[in-house]
Amino acid sequence: ANDISLAGVYSCLGLTYARQGFHGDALRAFKQTLNAQARLEYSNNNALSEIHNNIGLAYVGLGYMDEAEATFDKAVRMQLCEPKSNQQFLASIYSNIGYVHHKQKRYGEAEKAYKNAEKFFKQNTNRITHDALELSLMKAEFLTNYGRLLSVHKSTTSNRHPEDFYNEALKLYKSILSDGDPKLMQTYINIMLAFAQNKSYHEASDGDFNAAIEVWKDAYVFERKARLERALLVTTDGNSSILTTEHNRSIHEWYHKATHHYGSLSSNPNGEKCEEKNQFSTNICLGFLYAKLHNHNSAIECSAKALAVNLESDEKMIFISSLRLADIFKRRQRYDIVITNFNRALESIQLGSDEEDPVLYVEVKLARIDCHKDNQAIDTLRELYRSLQLYGSDTKYICLKTIVLDTLARYSLMQREYENFNYSIEQSIALKHGSLSQYHPSLAIDFIFQAEFHVQKAETLHGETADIGDIRRSYYREALTSYERAL
């Protein structure tokens, strides 16, 4: 059917998939959009170039950079068929081309594309058919990506630095996003990385160090929550979380400088102790920094001192220090201490509390699971799943439920608790098919677990009779089928 609204429906569907990270589904929807639009109006170059731009972004999400580049080039050619006053999407398209060239390590071409994008962003925004919010997000993303390019490629035609672009992006993000939004958090991290890379840490003041600690403590929470995202969206690009060796070296130097700074604050010049609140903050910061520098004994000492003071002035820092101690003692297999610290951290983020954060709550609960023995882990996971059943059915809670179910399946398989295993696998697959996508990448986890289940069942069969041999072979065939589905 040539329904005029069909292209719009497919486009909205594609954007919905893309924003959830389901790039394969998004690609299919955008190709359906293209087919519907082409049947309606061949001459509408703006509509066709926008669709090609979206198809290119889906290819980027899947990691198919050559296909993305070819699609973006086609989008540019379509835009150039329009009069200059009606070229509506060139800023976005050139920005995406720059990103692709950056990923391909073609830095000079990336810079050229970003400069083209910058030129069109600076033009009268009335020519760009996006609402103000969408345009601000698009421009902030462009500025962030341009800054990343300059962090690895020194411009030959400009004296601007990465932090100049990050700061511009930060202003845009702060005007439209909540304080805890991942994009805002990542921009703060980018600024600190650029600050360290330029080795301007030697000029840092007390305010700079305190600001850095604020960024680092929020970044730590952000990183923990991102582990759950990676557990589901295994095909996402992940560019924002990748640090180069140079970045790591520079930030490591920053940690040393900051550690020296806070160490000097542990007592005043006369040797007298700082007031209790300042001592608490200093020990919290030192514990955090020592942990970053892998000086675990000093991290334990400082974190324990801070927690012994038991001030309620900074719940987040107490929460983070508890998690840091849990992580350190977990490596040392001191599970009694680990559980104590995880429990302290969980007290402030219980579901239903004022500080409720379901993603962080589930992440910490799952991190604590490894400390349990035998079937205790399975019982805890079932209880966690039941608690999530009481909450909303939006995508966030659906994702959390599937993560818990997949973890329950893994532990049940380890303990050969096949009734629990079958229940959790069936529930996980049904949730993903019904509420996420029949092509969701994490379905591969379920199929691999099913294959391992069939192998285990085959290996439990003893004897060499014809009937037992047939049953064993049928289990192996089921295992092979499940592995093929995972692939």
Short mmCIF file of N, CA and C in Angstrom, two decimals, residues 237-346:
data_model
loop_
_atom_site.label_atom_id
_atom_site.label_comp_id
_atom_site.label_asym_id
_atom_site.label_seq_id
_atom_site.Cartn_x
_atom_site.Cartn_y
_atom_site.Cartn_z
N ASP A 237 28.25 0.18 20.08
CA ASP A 237 29.56 0.63 19.62
C ASP A 237 30.55 0.80 20.76
N GLY A 238 30.11 1.40 21.87
CA GLY A 238 30.97 1.50 23.04
C GLY A 238 32.11 2.46 22.92
N ASN A 239 32.07 3.41 21.99
CA ASN A 239 33.19 4.32 21.79
C ASN A 239 33.47 5.16 23.03
N SER A 240 32.40 5.56 23.73
CA SER A 240 32.59 6.50 24.84
C SER A 240 33.35 5.89 26.00
N SER A 241 33.39 4.58 26.12
CA SER A 241 34.04 3.95 27.26
C SER A 241 35.48 3.56 26.97
N ILE A 242 35.96 3.78 25.77
CA ILE A 242 37.30 3.34 25.39
C ILE A 242 38.32 4.42 25.71
N LEU A 243 39.34 4.08 26.50
CA LEU A 243 40.41 5.01 26.81
C LEU A 243 41.69 4.54 26.12
N THR A 244 42.40 5.47 25.52
CA THR A 244 43.65 5.12 24.88
C THR A 244 44.73 4.92 25.94
N THR A 245 45.84 4.31 25.55
CA THR A 245 46.96 4.13 26.47
C THR A 245 47.46 5.48 26.98
N GLU A 246 47.48 6.48 26.09
CA GLU A 246 47.94 7.81 26.49
C GLU A 246 46.99 8.42 27.52
N HIS A 247 45.68 8.24 27.31
CA HIS A 247 44.70 8.73 28.28
C HIS A 247 44.94 8.09 29.64
N ASN A 248 45.12 6.77 29.65
CA ASN A 248 45.32 6.06 30.91
C ASN A 248 46.58 6.52 31.62
N ARG A 249 47.64 6.74 30.86
CA ARG A 249 48.89 7.19 31.46
C ARG A 249 48.72 8.58 32.07
N SER A 250 48.04 9.46 31.34
CA SER A 250 47.86 10.83 31.82
C SER A 250 46.98 10.88 33.05
N ILE A 251 45.89 10.16 33.01
CA ILE A 251 44.98 10.18 34.16
C ILE A 251 45.65 9.53 35.37
N HIS A 252 46.53 8.56 35.13
CA HIS A 252 47.27 7.94 36.22
C HIS A 252 48.16 8.98 36.90
N GLU A 253 48.81 9.84 36.12
CA GLU A 253 49.62 10.91 36.69
C GLU A 253 48.74 11.87 37.49
N TRP A 254 47.54 12.13 36.98
CA TRP A 254 46.61 13.00 37.69
C TRP A 254 46.27 12.39 39.04
N TYR A 255 46.04 11.10 39.08
CA TYR A 255 45.71 10.43 40.34
C TYR A 255 46.86 10.60 41.35
N HIS A 256 48.09 10.44 40.88
CA HIS A 256 49.25 10.62 41.77
C HIS A 256 49.29 12.03 42.33
N LYS A 257 49.07 13.03 41.45
CA LYS A 257 49.11 14.42 41.88
C LYS A 257 48.00 14.69 42.89
N ALA A 258 46.81 14.20 42.60
CA ALA A 258 45.68 14.40 43.51
C ALA A 258 45.91 13.69 44.84
N THR A 259 46.52 12.51 44.81
CA THR A 259 46.81 11.77 46.04
C THR A 259 47.77 12.56 46.92
N HIS A 260 48.79 13.14 46.31
CA HIS A 260 49.74 13.97 47.06
C HIS A 260 49.02 15.16 47.68
N HIS A 261 48.10 15.76 46.91
CA HIS A 261 47.36 16.93 47.40
C HIS A 261 46.54 16.57 48.63
N TYR A 262 45.76 15.48 48.56
CA TYR A 262 44.91 15.11 49.69
C TYR A 262 45.73 14.56 50.85
N GLY A 263 46.86 13.93 50.55
CA GLY A 263 47.73 13.47 51.62
C GLY A 263 48.26 14.63 52.45
N SER A 264 48.55 15.76 51.80
CA SER A 264 49.06 16.93 52.51
C SER A 264 47.99 17.59 53.37
N LEU A 265 46.73 17.27 53.10
CA LEU A 265 45.63 17.85 53.88
C LEU A 265 45.30 17.03 55.12
N SER A 266 45.93 15.86 55.26
CA SER A 266 45.57 14.99 56.39
C SER A 266 45.94 15.63 57.73
N SER A 267 46.84 16.60 57.71
CA SER A 267 47.13 17.39 58.92
C SER A 267 47.56 18.78 58.49
N ASN A 268 47.36 19.75 59.35
CA ASN A 268 47.74 21.13 58.99
C ASN A 268 49.22 21.33 59.22
N PRO A 269 49.80 22.48 58.82
CA PRO A 269 51.25 22.68 58.94
C PRO A 269 51.78 22.50 60.36
N ASN A 270 50.94 22.72 61.38
CA ASN A 270 51.39 22.57 62.76
C ASN A 270 51.25 21.14 63.27
N GLY A 271 50.81 20.24 62.39
CA GLY A 271 50.67 18.85 62.77
C GLY A 271 49.35 18.54 63.45
N GLU A 272 48.47 19.56 63.61
CA GLU A 272 47.19 19.31 64.24
C GLU A 272 46.24 18.67 63.24
N LYS A 273 45.36 17.84 63.75
CA LYS A 273 44.43 17.15 62.87
C LYS A 273 43.39 18.13 62.33
N CYS A 274 42.97 17.89 61.10
CA CYS A 274 41.91 18.70 60.52
C CYS A 274 40.62 18.43 61.29
N GLU A 275 39.67 19.32 61.19
CA GLU A 275 38.38 19.09 61.81
C GLU A 275 37.78 17.81 61.23
N GLU A 276 36.86 17.23 62.00
CA GLU A 276 36.36 15.89 61.70
C GLU A 276 35.78 15.78 60.29
N LYS A 277 34.99 16.79 59.89
CA LYS A 277 34.34 16.72 58.58
C LYS A 277 35.36 16.75 57.45
N ASN A 278 36.37 17.63 57.58
CA ASN A 278 37.40 17.70 56.55
C ASN A 278 38.23 16.41 56.51
N GLN A 279 38.49 15.84 57.70
CA GLN A 279 39.24 14.59 57.75
C GLN A 279 38.46 13.48 57.07
N PHE A 280 37.15 13.47 57.29
CA PHE A 280 36.28 12.50 56.63
C PHE A 280 36.41 12.62 55.10
N SER A 281 36.28 13.84 54.58
CA SER A 281 36.34 14.06 53.13
C SER A 281 37.70 13.68 52.58
N THR A 282 38.75 14.05 53.30
CA THR A 282 40.10 13.75 52.83
C THR A 282 40.34 12.25 52.77
N ASN A 283 39.93 11.52 53.80
CA ASN A 283 40.12 10.07 53.80
C ASN A 283 39.29 9.39 52.72
N ILE A 284 38.09 9.90 52.50
CA ILE A 284 37.25 9.36 51.41
C ILE A 284 37.98 9.52 50.08
N CYS A 285 38.49 10.72 49.83
CA CYS A 285 39.18 10.99 48.56
C CYS A 285 40.45 10.16 48.42
N LEU A 286 41.21 10.06 49.52
CA LEU A 286 42.44 9.26 49.47
C LEU A 286 42.12 7.78 49.23
N GLY A 287 41.10 7.28 49.89
CA GLY A 287 40.70 5.89 49.67
C GLY A 287 40.34 5.64 48.22
N PHE A 288 39.60 6.59 47.64
CA PHE A 288 39.20 6.47 46.24
C PHE A 288 40.43 6.46 45.33
N LEU A 289 41.35 7.39 45.57
CA LEU A 289 42.53 7.53 44.71
C LEU A 289 43.47 6.35 44.86
N TYR A 290 43.71 5.89 46.09
CA TYR A 290 44.57 4.72 46.29
C TYR A 290 43.99 3.50 45.57
N ALA A 291 42.67 3.35 45.59
CA ALA A 291 42.06 2.23 44.88
C ALA A 291 42.31 2.34 43.38
N LYS A 292 42.21 3.57 42.85
CA LYS A 292 42.48 3.79 41.44
C LYS A 292 43.93 3.46 41.09
N LEU A 293 44.84 3.69 42.04
CA LEU A 293 46.26 3.43 41.81
C LEU A 293 46.64 2.00 42.21
N HIS A 294 45.63 1.19 42.56
CA HIS A 294 45.83 -0.23 42.92
C HIS A 294 46.69 -0.40 44.17
N ASN A 295 46.74 0.64 45.02
CA ASN A 295 47.38 0.54 46.33
C ASN A 295 46.29 0.15 47.32
N HIS A 296 45.95 -1.14 47.33
CA HIS A 296 44.76 -1.58 48.02
C HIS A 296 44.87 -1.49 49.54
N ASN A 297 46.04 -1.70 50.09
CA ASN A 297 46.18 -1.62 51.55
C ASN A 297 45.90 -0.20 52.04
N SER A 298 46.47 0.78 51.33
CA SER A 298 46.22 2.17 51.72
C SER A 298 44.76 2.56 51.47
N ALA A 299 44.18 2.02 50.40
CA ALA A 299 42.77 2.30 50.10
C ALA A 299 41.88 1.78 51.22
N ILE A 300 42.18 0.57 51.71
CA ILE A 300 41.40 -0.01 52.80
C ILE A 300 41.55 0.85 54.07
N GLU A 301 42.78 1.24 54.38
CA GLU A 301 43.03 2.02 55.60
C GLU A 301 42.27 3.34 55.58
N CYS A 302 42.35 4.07 54.46
CA CYS A 302 41.70 5.38 54.40
C CYS A 302 40.17 5.26 54.37
N SER A 303 39.67 4.29 53.61
CA SER A 303 38.22 4.11 53.52
C SER A 303 37.65 3.70 54.88
N ALA A 304 38.36 2.83 55.59
CA ALA A 304 37.90 2.39 56.90
C ALA A 304 37.88 3.55 57.89
N LYS A 305 38.89 4.42 57.84
CA LYS A 305 38.92 5.60 58.71
C LYS A 305 37.72 6.50 58.45
N ALA A 306 37.43 6.69 57.19
CA ALA A 306 36.31 7.56 56.82
C ALA A 306 34.98 6.98 57.29
N LEU A 307 34.79 5.68 57.08
CA LEU A 307 33.53 5.06 57.46
C LEU A 307 33.37 4.98 58.97
N ALA A 308 34.49 4.95 59.70
CA ALA A 308 34.43 4.91 61.17
C ALA A 308 33.89 6.21 61.74
N VAL A 309 34.10 7.32 61.02
CA VAL A 309 33.59 8.62 61.47
C VAL A 309 32.07 8.65 61.42
N ASN A 310 31.51 7.96 60.40
CA ASN A 310 30.05 7.78 60.28
C ASN A 310 29.31 9.10 60.14
N LEU A 311 29.86 10.01 59.37
CA LEU A 311 29.14 11.25 59.07
C LEU A 311 28.09 10.98 58.01
N GLU A 312 27.01 11.72 58.04
CA GLU A 312 25.95 11.55 57.06
C GLU A 312 25.95 12.69 56.04
N SER A 313 27.06 13.41 55.97
CA SER A 313 27.10 14.59 55.10
C SER A 313 27.22 14.24 53.63
N ASP A 314 27.71 13.08 53.33
CA ASP A 314 27.88 12.70 51.92
C ASP A 314 27.58 11.22 51.78
N GLU A 315 26.29 10.91 51.64
CA GLU A 315 25.87 9.53 51.53
C GLU A 315 26.49 8.83 50.32
N LYS A 316 26.65 9.60 49.22
CA LYS A 316 27.19 8.99 48.01
C LYS A 316 28.62 8.52 48.23
N MET A 317 29.43 9.32 48.96
CA MET A 317 30.82 8.92 49.19
C MET A 317 30.90 7.71 50.13
N ILE A 318 29.99 7.64 51.11
CA ILE A 318 29.94 6.46 51.97
C ILE A 318 29.56 5.24 51.15
N PHE A 319 28.60 5.43 50.28
CA PHE A 319 28.15 4.36 49.40
C PHE A 319 29.30 3.86 48.52
N ILE A 320 30.03 4.80 47.91
CA ILE A 320 31.12 4.43 47.01
C ILE A 320 32.26 3.78 47.78
N SER A 321 32.58 4.30 48.95
CA SER A 321 33.66 3.71 49.75
C SER A 321 33.31 2.27 50.14
N SER A 322 32.05 2.03 50.47
CA SER A 322 31.62 0.68 50.81
C SER A 322 31.80 -0.27 49.63
N LEU A 323 31.43 0.21 48.44
CA LEU A 323 31.59 -0.61 47.24
C LEU A 323 33.06 -0.85 46.94
N ARG A 324 33.89 0.17 47.12
CA ARG A 324 35.33 0.02 46.87
C ARG A 324 35.91 -1.05 47.79
N LEU A 325 35.56 -0.97 49.07
CA LEU A 325 36.06 -1.98 50.01
C LEU A 325 35.56 -3.37 49.63
N ALA A 326 34.29 -3.45 49.22
CA ALA A 326 33.75 -4.75 48.81
C ALA A 326 34.52 -5.31 47.63
N ASP A 327 34.82 -4.47 46.65
CA ASP A 327 35.55 -4.92 45.46
C ASP A 327 36.95 -5.42 45.82
N ILE A 328 37.63 -4.67 46.70
CA ILE A 328 39.00 -5.05 47.09
C ILE A 328 39.00 -6.39 47.85
N PHE A 329 38.11 -6.51 48.83
CA PHE A 329 38.08 -7.74 49.62
C PHE A 329 37.54 -8.92 48.82
N LYS A 330 36.75 -8.63 47.79
CA LYS A 330 36.27 -9.72 46.94
C LYS A 330 37.44 -10.36 46.20
N ARG A 331 38.39 -9.54 45.75
CA ARG A 331 39.59 -10.09 45.11
C ARG A 331 40.39 -10.95 46.08
N ARG A 332 40.31 -10.61 47.36
CA ARG A 332 41.05 -11.36 48.38
C ARG A 332 40.22 -12.51 48.96
N GLN A 333 39.01 -12.68 48.43
CA GLN A 333 38.11 -13.76 48.83
C GLN A 333 37.76 -13.70 50.32
N ARG A 334 37.67 -12.47 50.83
CA ARG A 334 37.21 -12.25 52.21
C ARG A 334 35.71 -11.94 52.17
N TYR A 335 34.94 -12.98 51.92
CA TYR A 335 33.54 -12.78 51.55
C TYR A 335 32.68 -12.25 52.70
N ASP A 336 33.07 -12.52 53.97
CA ASP A 336 32.30 -11.96 55.08
C ASP A 336 32.39 -10.44 55.09
N ILE A 337 33.58 -9.91 54.85
CA ILE A 337 33.76 -8.46 54.81
C ILE A 337 33.08 -7.89 53.56
N VAL A 338 33.16 -8.62 52.46
CA VAL A 338 32.53 -8.17 51.21
C VAL A 338 31.03 -7.98 51.42
N ILE A 339 30.39 -8.99 52.00
CA ILE A 339 28.93 -8.92 52.19
C ILE A 339 28.56 -7.77 53.12
N THR A 340 29.34 -7.55 54.18
CA THR A 340 29.08 -6.43 55.10
C THR A 340 29.09 -5.10 54.36
N ASN A 341 30.07 -4.91 53.48
CA ASN A 341 30.17 -3.64 52.77
C ASN A 341 29.10 -3.50 51.68
N PHE A 342 28.79 -4.60 50.99
CA PHE A 342 27.70 -4.54 50.02
C PHE A 342 26.38 -4.20 50.72
N ASN A 343 26.16 -4.81 51.91
CA ASN A 343 24.92 -4.53 52.64
C ASN A 343 24.84 -3.07 53.05
N ARG A 344 25.97 -2.51 53.49
CA ARG A 344 25.99 -1.09 53.86
C ARG A 344 25.64 -0.22 52.66
N ALA A 345 26.19 -0.57 51.49
CA ALA A 345 25.90 0.20 50.28
C ALA A 345 24.43 0.09 49.88
N LEU A 346 23.87 -1.12 50.02
CA LEU A 346 22.49 -1.36 49.59
C LEU A 346 21.47 -0.63 50.45
#
